[in-house]
Amino acid sequence: MLGTCVLALALIVTASALTALVTGAPPATAAARPGRHWVNTWTGMPQLTEPANLPPAPYTGAKSVLVDTTLRQTVRVTTGGPRIRLRFSNAYGDTPLPLTAVTVALPRDGRAGVSAVEPGSLRRVTFVGRDSATVPVGAQLVSDPLDFALRAGTELTVTAYTAPGQASLALTSHPGSRTTSYLVHGDRTRDEDLPGATAVDHWYLLSDVEVLAPGRTRAVAVVGDSLTDGRGSTTNGNDRWPDRLFDRLRTRPDTSGIAVLNQAAGGNRVLADGLGPNVLARLDRDVLSRSGVAWLIVFEGVNDIGTAEATAEAQRAVTADLTAGYRQIVVRAHAQGIRVYGATLTPFGGNTPYDDPAGEREASRQRVNAWIRTPGHFDAVIDFDRAVRDPATPDRLRPDLHDGDWLHLDPQGYRVLAAAVPQGLFRPTG
C-alpha cells in the first residue's frame, strides 16, 4: 500500500512538472510557500484618463493610444519578499488591452522617476508562461509569480510594451502619480536606458504590485482624495503623507513589515463620482479585495462638502449622507475583519471655491468631524484637523503648512499629518 501511495504521488508531481514544461506555466505550488502569503505592496487607484492626461503626441492618436509604445515607470514598494507579481488594469477600457512584453528591474541608483535601470537586474514577466497577454475590457490581469527579491522601501521599475496599442482612447491610468514615467516607440523593454524618451508625470496600466511575504505581514489601506494622492508634494520625492507614514512605521520592529496602500485620487468623493468612482462604489475593488489588508484609514469628505451648494439645507443633507456613508464603509470592512480608522477633515478656509462667506461648508466640516470623533463610530480616530489647523484661526490651515491654495498641504504639512497617526493602531495580527 505504501508503495502504491508513493507511486501515485510521484505521478502527480511528474504530471504537474510536465504540464509546466509543455505550457510554460509554473507548477501549481509555485505561487505559495509554507508560512507565506501574497500581500499588496504598492497600489495606484485606477481611473479613466481625462483627455488632458492622455499620453502626448505621437503616443495618442485619433482613435488609439500607445501604439508601438514602450512605457517605463517606477513605483515604491512598502513591504518586501522573495517573489513578486504584477496586476495590470483595463478597468475603464472599452477595447481589450494587449500587453506584448513586460519586464521588471531595479532603477538606476534606486531612484524614483528615472528611465535607466541597474545593469543585470532586468527580468522577463510572463502570463501563464507566455510573454504576451491581453487584458479584457473592464478586467485586470495578474502576472505569473517571479523570483525577484525586494526590500521594503525599494523602487521597482516596470516596463511594458504594447505593439498594437489600445484601440480607443479609454485608457486606464493613475494621473496623480507625482512620479515621472517614460514613453518611447518600439519594444525597448529589455533596454537598460531609454535615451530620448518622452517624460510624463502619470502612471498608466499598472495597478498593483504584490509580494510573497511572511504570514504575519499585513497592509493598511488609505482611501482619500487629493490630500492623500499628494497634491502639493514633491514629484519623485515620495513625500505624500502615506509615504511619510510608511517611513515612520518601518523604523519600529513591531510595525516595520506593514505595507501602506495609497488608494486615493484627486477630486474623489465618498458619495458621488468625480475623478474616479465614489468610495462606496470602489470600496470592494480598492480595499476589500486587496491582498493582506488588515486596517483601513478613511480620510475623505472635503470634496463632498465643497461641491455641495453652500446653503444650510444642502449642507445639512450632505452631512447626514456623509456620516451614513461612513457607517456603510465600517460595516462592509468589518465584515472582512478589517479595522477602520476615521481621520478628521482638515480646514479649507480661504480656499476658492470651497470657502463660502456664510460659513455653511465650515459648519458641515465641524459637524462631520464631531461625528468622526464620537466614540463607537470608528475603531479609532486620527485627528488630522487638530494637527494642521491654525490655532488662532481654526477654520484655516497653518500658513506654514499649505501649498498656497489653503486646501492642499506642502511636504512639511504632509509630514505633520503622518506624525499625527498613532503607531499603536497597527498592532501585529496573527
Short mmCIF file of C-alpha atoms in Angstrom, two decimals:
data_model
loop_
_atom_site.label_atom_id
_atom_site.label_comp_id
_atom_site.label_asym_id
_atom_site.label_seq_id
_atom_site.Cartn_x
_atom_site.Cartn_y
_atom_site.Cartn_z
CA MET A 1 0.00 0.00 0.00
CA LEU A 2 2.84 2.43 0.90
CA GLY A 3 4.49 1.74 -2.47
CA THR A 4 1.22 2.46 -4.27
CA CYS A 5 0.82 5.83 -2.47
CA VAL A 6 4.38 6.84 -3.24
CA LEU A 7 3.91 5.89 -6.91
CA ALA A 8 0.66 7.87 -7.11
CA LEU A 9 2.32 10.92 -5.54
CA ALA A 10 5.22 10.64 -7.96
CA LEU A 11 2.82 10.51 -10.90
CA ILE A 12 1.02 13.64 -9.65
CA VAL A 13 4.28 15.58 -9.23
CA THR A 14 5.57 14.38 -12.61
CA ALA A 15 2.31 15.36 -14.32
CA SER A 16 2.48 18.83 -12.76
CA ALA A 17 6.06 19.30 -13.87
CA LEU A 18 5.27 18.01 -17.37
CA THR A 19 2.35 20.43 -17.68
CA ALA A 20 4.64 23.29 -16.71
CA LEU A 21 7.25 22.15 -19.22
CA VAL A 22 4.79 21.90 -22.10
CA THR A 23 2.76 25.06 -21.41
CA GLY A 24 5.45 27.19 -19.88
CA ALA A 25 3.22 27.73 -16.84
CA PRO A 26 4.65 27.47 -13.32
CA PRO A 27 3.58 24.43 -11.28
CA ALA A 28 0.53 24.97 -9.10
CA THR A 29 2.71 25.01 -5.96
CA ALA A 30 4.89 27.86 -7.24
CA ALA A 31 2.53 30.61 -6.12
CA ALA A 32 2.70 29.79 -2.41
CA ARG A 33 5.14 28.56 0.18
CA PRO A 34 4.54 27.41 3.76
CA GLY A 35 4.07 30.33 6.15
CA ARG A 36 3.83 32.94 3.38
CA HIS A 37 1.01 34.72 1.60
CA TRP A 38 0.53 37.37 -1.07
CA VAL A 39 0.33 40.96 0.15
CA ASN A 40 -0.19 44.11 -1.89
CA THR A 41 2.91 46.26 -1.53
CA TRP A 42 2.01 49.08 -3.95
CA THR A 43 -1.25 50.28 -5.49
CA GLY A 44 -2.37 53.07 -7.80
CA MET A 45 -6.12 53.65 -7.85
CA PRO A 46 -7.35 53.00 -11.44
CA GLN A 47 -9.09 55.92 -13.15
CA LEU A 48 -10.37 56.78 -16.59
CA THR A 49 -7.73 59.01 -18.16
CA GLU A 50 -9.02 62.51 -18.89
CA PRO A 51 -8.11 63.96 -22.30
CA ALA A 52 -5.56 66.33 -20.78
CA ASN A 53 -3.79 63.41 -19.07
CA LEU A 54 -3.55 61.08 -22.08
CA PRO A 55 -0.02 60.38 -23.37
CA PRO A 56 1.23 63.27 -25.54
CA ALA A 57 1.52 63.01 -29.30
CA PRO A 58 2.63 60.87 -31.04
CA TYR A 59 1.63 58.29 -28.42
CA THR A 60 -2.07 59.22 -28.62
CA GLY A 61 -3.79 59.19 -31.99
CA ALA A 62 -7.31 59.99 -33.13
CA LYS A 63 -8.72 56.57 -32.17
CA SER A 64 -5.94 54.68 -30.42
CA VAL A 65 -3.28 55.13 -27.77
CA LEU A 66 0.20 53.69 -27.03
CA VAL A 67 0.58 52.06 -30.47
CA ASP A 68 4.07 50.50 -30.81
CA THR A 69 4.96 52.08 -27.47
CA THR A 70 7.16 51.12 -24.55
CA LEU A 71 6.08 52.54 -21.18
CA ARG A 72 8.59 52.57 -18.30
CA GLN A 73 7.52 53.61 -14.81
CA THR A 74 8.78 53.32 -11.24
CA VAL A 75 6.82 52.54 -8.07
CA ARG A 76 7.85 52.32 -4.42
CA VAL A 77 7.06 49.06 -2.65
CA THR A 78 6.24 49.14 1.05
CA THR A 79 6.91 45.60 2.18
CA GLY A 80 9.40 43.09 0.86
CA GLY A 81 9.58 39.48 -0.19
CA PRO A 82 11.40 36.99 -2.43
CA ARG A 83 8.74 36.84 -5.15
CA ILE A 84 6.52 39.37 -6.86
CA ARG A 85 3.62 39.53 -9.25
CA LEU A 86 2.04 42.44 -11.10
CA ARG A 87 -1.54 43.44 -11.82
CA PHE A 88 -2.47 45.39 -14.94
CA SER A 89 -5.86 47.09 -15.14
CA ASN A 90 -8.17 47.73 -18.06
CA ALA A 91 -10.96 48.83 -15.70
CA TYR A 92 -12.03 51.74 -17.91
CA GLY A 93 -11.07 50.39 -21.31
CA ASP A 94 -13.81 49.79 -23.86
CA THR A 95 -11.48 47.66 -26.00
CA PRO A 96 -9.04 44.88 -24.99
CA LEU A 97 -5.61 45.96 -23.78
CA PRO A 98 -2.76 43.97 -25.38
CA LEU A 99 0.50 43.56 -23.47
CA THR A 100 3.19 42.38 -25.90
CA ALA A 101 6.10 42.26 -23.44
CA VAL A 102 6.72 43.22 -19.82
CA THR A 103 9.91 43.37 -17.74
CA VAL A 104 10.84 44.42 -14.23
CA ALA A 105 14.14 45.77 -12.96
CA LEU A 106 15.71 47.89 -10.26
CA PRO A 107 16.00 51.56 -11.22
CA ARG A 108 19.46 53.12 -11.52
CA ASP A 109 20.77 54.10 -8.08
CA GLY A 110 17.41 53.07 -6.57
CA ARG A 111 15.84 56.36 -7.59
CA ALA A 112 12.20 57.15 -8.37
CA GLY A 113 11.22 58.51 -11.76
CA VAL A 114 14.35 57.56 -13.73
CA SER A 115 14.49 55.88 -17.14
CA ALA A 116 17.66 53.85 -16.54
CA VAL A 117 17.84 50.54 -14.69
CA GLU A 118 20.61 48.77 -12.86
CA PRO A 119 22.66 46.61 -15.26
CA GLY A 120 21.84 42.93 -14.92
CA SER A 121 18.63 43.48 -12.96
CA LEU A 122 16.14 43.12 -15.85
CA ARG A 123 13.78 40.15 -15.62
CA ARG A 124 11.07 38.97 -18.03
CA VAL A 125 7.48 38.89 -16.73
CA THR A 126 5.17 36.16 -18.02
CA PHE A 127 1.45 35.42 -18.04
CA VAL A 128 0.65 31.71 -17.80
CA GLY A 129 4.14 31.13 -19.13
CA ARG A 130 3.79 33.46 -22.12
CA ASP A 131 5.47 36.80 -22.81
CA SER A 132 2.29 38.43 -24.11
CA ALA A 133 -1.25 38.67 -22.83
CA THR A 134 -4.46 40.61 -23.33
CA VAL A 135 -6.40 42.31 -20.55
CA PRO A 136 -10.14 42.02 -21.35
CA VAL A 137 -12.47 45.01 -21.25
CA GLY A 138 -13.11 46.09 -17.67
CA ALA A 139 -10.80 43.43 -16.23
CA GLN A 140 -7.41 43.12 -14.59
CA LEU A 141 -4.65 40.62 -15.32
CA VAL A 142 -2.27 39.06 -12.80
CA SER A 143 1.20 38.01 -13.91
CA ASP A 144 2.93 34.77 -13.04
CA PRO A 145 4.93 34.83 -9.80
CA LEU A 146 8.52 35.89 -10.43
CA ASP A 147 11.58 35.29 -8.26
CA PHE A 148 12.64 38.89 -7.71
CA ALA A 149 13.61 39.83 -4.17
CA LEU A 150 12.54 43.28 -2.98
CA ARG A 151 13.12 45.09 0.29
CA ALA A 152 10.60 47.44 1.88
CA GLY A 153 11.08 50.94 0.53
CA THR A 154 12.67 49.74 -2.71
CA GLU A 155 11.84 51.39 -6.03
CA LEU A 156 10.76 48.95 -8.73
CA THR A 157 10.88 49.65 -12.48
CA VAL A 158 8.09 48.12 -14.58
CA THR A 159 8.38 48.35 -18.37
CA ALA A 160 5.53 47.34 -20.69
CA TYR A 161 5.34 47.28 -24.48
CA THR A 162 2.13 47.11 -26.49
CA ALA A 163 2.63 46.63 -30.24
CA PRO A 164 -0.96 47.27 -31.42
CA GLY A 165 -1.74 49.70 -28.60
CA GLN A 166 -5.25 50.14 -27.24
CA ALA A 167 -7.80 50.67 -30.00
CA SER A 168 -9.62 53.53 -28.28
CA LEU A 169 -8.84 56.49 -26.04
CA ALA A 170 -10.45 54.88 -22.99
CA LEU A 171 -7.19 54.33 -21.16
CA THR A 172 -6.88 53.24 -17.53
CA SER A 173 -4.33 55.20 -15.53
CA HIS A 174 -3.50 56.99 -12.31
CA PRO A 175 -2.78 60.57 -13.40
CA GLY A 176 -1.72 61.87 -9.97
CA SER A 177 1.42 59.74 -9.81
CA ARG A 178 3.76 62.53 -8.68
CA THR A 179 6.30 60.25 -10.35
CA THR A 180 7.87 60.52 -13.80
CA SER A 181 7.27 57.78 -16.40
CA TYR A 182 8.74 57.41 -19.89
CA LEU A 183 7.33 56.69 -23.37
CA VAL A 184 9.26 55.62 -26.46
CA HIS A 185 8.36 53.86 -29.71
CA GLY A 186 9.40 50.25 -30.33
CA ASP A 187 9.97 47.34 -27.98
CA ARG A 188 12.53 48.70 -25.53
CA THR A 189 11.52 46.57 -22.57
CA ARG A 190 14.98 44.99 -22.30
CA ASP A 191 16.96 48.22 -22.71
CA GLU A 192 18.96 49.46 -19.73
CA ASP A 193 18.11 53.07 -20.57
CA LEU A 194 15.69 54.96 -22.80
CA PRO A 195 17.56 57.98 -24.16
CA GLY A 196 15.30 60.43 -25.93
CA ALA A 197 12.14 59.04 -24.31
CA THR A 198 9.22 61.37 -23.57
CA ALA A 199 8.71 62.03 -19.85
CA VAL A 200 5.20 62.20 -18.37
CA ASP A 201 4.17 62.55 -14.74
CA HIS A 202 1.46 59.88 -14.82
CA TRP A 203 1.15 56.14 -14.23
CA TYR A 204 -0.65 54.06 -16.86
CA LEU A 205 -1.96 50.45 -16.98
CA LEU A 206 -0.21 49.14 -13.84
CA SER A 207 -2.49 48.98 -10.80
CA ASP A 208 -0.76 46.75 -8.23
CA VAL A 209 2.43 45.03 -7.16
CA GLU A 210 2.22 42.09 -4.75
CA VAL A 211 4.95 40.29 -2.84
CA LEU A 212 5.05 36.85 -1.27
CA ALA A 213 5.55 37.88 2.34
CA PRO A 214 5.71 36.19 5.75
CA GLY A 215 2.33 35.02 7.00
CA ARG A 216 2.01 37.74 9.65
CA THR A 217 2.57 40.57 7.14
CA ARG A 218 -0.43 42.86 6.76
CA ALA A 219 -1.32 46.08 4.96
CA VAL A 220 -3.04 49.33 5.86
CA ALA A 221 -5.11 50.82 3.04
CA VAL A 222 -5.93 54.51 2.80
CA VAL A 223 -8.91 55.88 0.87
CA GLY A 224 -8.79 59.57 0.15
CA ASP A 225 -8.74 62.44 -2.28
CA SER A 226 -6.01 64.81 -3.50
CA LEU A 227 -4.78 65.38 0.06
CA THR A 228 -3.81 61.70 0.18
CA ASP A 229 -2.90 61.42 -3.51
CA GLY A 230 -0.28 64.06 -2.71
CA ARG A 231 -1.16 67.29 -4.45
CA GLY A 232 1.47 69.75 -3.24
CA SER A 233 4.07 67.02 -2.63
CA THR A 234 7.37 66.70 -4.50
CA THR A 235 7.46 64.94 -7.87
CA ASN A 236 9.65 61.83 -7.46
CA GLY A 237 10.05 62.72 -3.77
CA ASN A 238 7.75 60.14 -2.19
CA ASP A 239 6.66 62.69 0.42
CA ARG A 240 2.87 62.29 0.40
CA TRP A 241 1.56 61.66 3.90
CA PRO A 242 1.07 57.87 3.35
CA ASP A 243 4.74 57.75 2.25
CA ARG A 244 5.75 59.54 5.42
CA LEU A 245 3.57 57.16 7.46
CA PHE A 246 5.37 54.23 5.86
CA ASP A 247 8.72 55.84 6.71
CA ARG A 248 7.62 56.07 10.36
CA LEU A 249 6.26 52.53 10.56
CA ARG A 250 9.41 50.96 9.19
CA THR A 251 11.55 52.46 11.98
CA ARG A 252 9.96 50.22 14.63
CA PRO A 253 10.42 46.45 14.71
CA ASP A 254 6.75 45.78 15.52
CA THR A 255 5.48 47.77 12.51
CA SER A 256 8.38 47.53 10.06
CA GLY A 257 6.67 44.84 7.97
CA ILE A 258 3.41 46.70 7.38
CA ALA A 259 2.54 47.65 3.79
CA VAL A 260 0.90 51.02 3.12
CA LEU A 261 -1.51 51.15 0.18
CA ASN A 262 -2.49 54.58 -1.14
CA GLN A 263 -5.92 54.26 -2.77
CA ALA A 264 -6.60 57.95 -3.33
CA ALA A 265 -7.34 60.20 -6.27
CA GLY A 266 -7.64 63.93 -6.70
CA GLY A 267 -11.25 65.12 -6.72
CA ASN A 268 -12.59 61.86 -5.33
CA ARG A 269 -15.71 61.83 -3.17
CA VAL A 270 -17.40 59.44 -0.75
CA LEU A 271 -20.90 59.81 -2.17
CA ALA A 272 -20.72 60.86 -5.82
CA ASP A 273 -18.49 60.02 -8.76
CA GLY A 274 -15.91 62.58 -9.78
CA LEU A 275 -12.34 61.77 -10.77
CA GLY A 276 -12.87 58.07 -10.31
CA PRO A 277 -15.85 56.28 -8.78
CA ASN A 278 -17.14 57.26 -5.34
CA VAL A 279 -15.74 55.46 -2.31
CA LEU A 280 -18.88 53.42 -1.71
CA ALA A 281 -18.64 52.12 -5.28
CA ARG A 282 -14.90 51.41 -5.26
CA LEU A 283 -14.53 50.02 -1.73
CA ASP A 284 -14.66 46.38 -2.82
CA ARG A 285 -12.21 46.89 -5.69
CA ASP A 286 -9.71 49.12 -3.92
CA VAL A 287 -9.75 47.80 -0.36
CA LEU A 288 -11.77 44.69 0.41
CA SER A 289 -10.25 42.68 -2.46
CA ARG A 290 -6.66 43.80 -1.88
CA SER A 291 -4.33 41.12 -0.57
CA GLY A 292 -3.44 41.23 3.12
CA VAL A 293 -5.37 44.36 4.20
CA ALA A 294 -5.96 44.46 7.97
CA TRP A 295 -6.60 48.17 8.54
CA LEU A 296 -8.33 50.96 6.64
CA ILE A 297 -7.90 54.71 7.11
CA VAL A 298 -10.77 56.84 5.76
CA PHE A 299 -9.70 60.44 5.07
CA GLU A 300 -12.27 61.73 2.64
CA GLY A 301 -15.30 64.01 2.54
CA VAL A 302 -13.93 67.51 1.88
CA ASN A 303 -14.90 67.27 -1.80
CA ASP A 304 -18.41 66.13 -0.90
CA ILE A 305 -18.86 69.20 1.30
CA GLY A 306 -17.08 71.56 -1.08
CA THR A 307 -19.11 70.62 -4.15
CA ALA A 308 -22.48 70.72 -2.40
CA GLU A 309 -24.35 74.03 -2.55
CA ALA A 310 -23.44 76.50 0.17
CA THR A 311 -26.92 76.57 1.68
CA ALA A 312 -27.98 75.40 5.11
CA GLU A 313 -30.32 72.80 3.64
CA ALA A 314 -27.80 71.35 1.17
CA GLN A 315 -25.04 71.24 3.75
CA ARG A 316 -27.13 69.53 6.39
CA ALA A 317 -28.12 66.96 3.78
CA VAL A 318 -24.52 66.27 2.76
CA THR A 319 -23.53 65.96 6.43
CA ALA A 320 -26.20 63.33 7.02
CA ASP A 321 -25.32 61.49 3.84
CA LEU A 322 -21.59 61.53 4.62
CA THR A 323 -21.99 60.06 8.07
CA ALA A 324 -24.33 57.41 6.67
CA GLY A 325 -21.70 56.65 4.05
CA TYR A 326 -19.01 56.28 6.71
CA ARG A 327 -21.25 53.81 8.55
CA GLN A 328 -21.53 51.75 5.37
CA ILE A 329 -17.76 51.69 4.94
CA VAL A 330 -17.29 50.50 8.52
CA VAL A 331 -19.94 47.78 8.25
CA ARG A 332 -18.54 46.42 4.97
CA ALA A 333 -14.92 46.50 6.15
CA HIS A 334 -15.77 44.86 9.48
CA ALA A 335 -17.40 42.01 7.56
CA GLN A 336 -13.95 41.29 6.13
CA GLY A 337 -12.21 41.57 9.52
CA ILE A 338 -10.70 44.98 8.69
CA ARG A 339 -10.42 47.64 11.39
CA VAL A 340 -11.46 51.12 10.24
CA TYR A 341 -9.91 54.39 11.43
CA GLY A 342 -11.60 57.72 10.72
CA ALA A 343 -9.48 60.80 10.01
CA THR A 344 -10.98 64.20 10.70
CA LEU A 345 -11.35 66.58 7.75
CA THR A 346 -8.80 69.36 7.52
CA PRO A 347 -9.70 73.07 7.13
CA PHE A 348 -10.29 74.82 3.81
CA GLY A 349 -10.99 78.38 4.98
CA GLY A 350 -9.62 80.84 2.42
CA ASN A 351 -9.84 78.34 -0.43
CA THR A 352 -11.60 79.23 -3.65
CA PRO A 353 -14.15 77.80 -4.40
CA TYR A 354 -14.80 75.74 -1.24
CA ASP A 355 -14.88 78.51 1.37
CA ASP A 356 -18.20 80.36 1.42
CA PRO A 357 -18.94 83.74 3.06
CA ALA A 358 -21.74 82.41 5.26
CA GLY A 359 -19.62 79.55 6.58
CA GLU A 360 -22.15 76.86 5.69
CA ARG A 361 -19.48 74.43 4.46
CA GLU A 362 -17.30 75.05 7.50
CA ALA A 363 -20.31 74.24 9.68
CA SER A 364 -20.64 70.95 7.80
CA ARG A 365 -16.97 70.16 8.32
CA GLN A 366 -17.37 70.77 12.05
CA ARG A 367 -20.45 68.54 12.23
CA VAL A 368 -18.74 65.75 10.30
CA ASN A 369 -15.61 65.98 12.46
CA ALA A 370 -17.72 65.86 15.63
CA TRP A 371 -19.32 62.67 14.32
CA ILE A 372 -15.93 61.15 13.44
CA ARG A 373 -14.62 61.95 16.92
CA THR A 374 -17.63 60.37 18.64
CA PRO A 375 -16.57 57.08 20.24
CA GLY A 376 -18.03 53.97 18.67
CA HIS A 377 -18.37 55.25 15.11
CA PHE A 378 -14.86 54.22 14.01
CA ASP A 379 -12.47 51.78 15.64
CA ALA A 380 -10.16 54.74 16.32
CA VAL A 381 -9.83 58.40 15.36
CA ILE A 382 -6.86 60.14 13.69
CA ASP A 383 -7.23 63.86 14.33
CA PHE A 384 -5.70 65.44 11.23
CA ASP A 385 -7.76 68.60 11.78
CA ARG A 386 -6.15 69.23 15.15
CA ALA A 387 -2.69 68.54 13.73
CA VAL A 388 -2.69 71.12 10.91
CA ARG A 389 -5.29 73.78 11.75
CA ASP A 390 -4.19 77.28 12.70
CA PRO A 391 -4.78 77.63 16.49
CA ALA A 392 -5.55 81.32 16.01
CA THR A 393 -7.97 80.70 13.11
CA PRO A 394 -9.25 77.11 13.40
CA ASP A 395 -11.16 77.20 10.11
CA ARG A 396 -7.85 77.62 8.26
CA LEU A 397 -4.68 75.60 7.82
CA ARG A 398 -1.49 76.75 9.46
CA PRO A 399 0.07 79.23 6.99
CA ASP A 400 3.40 77.37 7.02
CA LEU A 401 1.88 74.01 6.03
CA HIS A 402 -0.19 74.58 2.86
CA ASP A 403 0.84 74.87 -0.77
CA GLY A 404 -0.77 78.25 -1.40
CA ASP A 405 -4.41 77.36 -2.01
CA TRP A 406 -5.47 76.93 1.65
CA LEU A 407 -6.67 73.39 0.93
CA HIS A 408 -3.70 71.23 -0.02
CA LEU A 409 -0.63 70.77 2.13
CA ASP A 410 3.04 71.07 1.24
CA PRO A 411 5.65 68.38 2.05
CA GLN A 412 6.05 69.67 5.61
CA GLY A 413 2.29 69.63 6.07
CA TYR A 414 2.13 66.03 4.89
CA ARG A 415 4.90 65.16 7.35
CA VAL A 416 2.76 66.64 10.14
CA LEU A 417 -0.23 64.54 9.04
CA ALA A 418 1.85 61.36 9.10
CA ALA A 419 3.18 62.21 12.55
CA ALA A 420 -0.41 62.53 13.82
CA VAL A 421 -1.16 58.86 13.13
CA PRO A 422 -0.62 56.83 16.34
CA GLN A 423 1.64 53.90 15.58
CA GLY A 424 -0.14 51.84 18.22
CA LEU A 425 -3.08 51.48 15.82
CA PHE A 426 -1.17 48.86 13.83
CA ARG A 427 -0.53 46.08 16.27
CA PRO A 428 0.71 42.81 14.76
CA THR A 429 -2.05 40.36 13.91
CA GLY A 430 -1.90 36.59 13.90
#
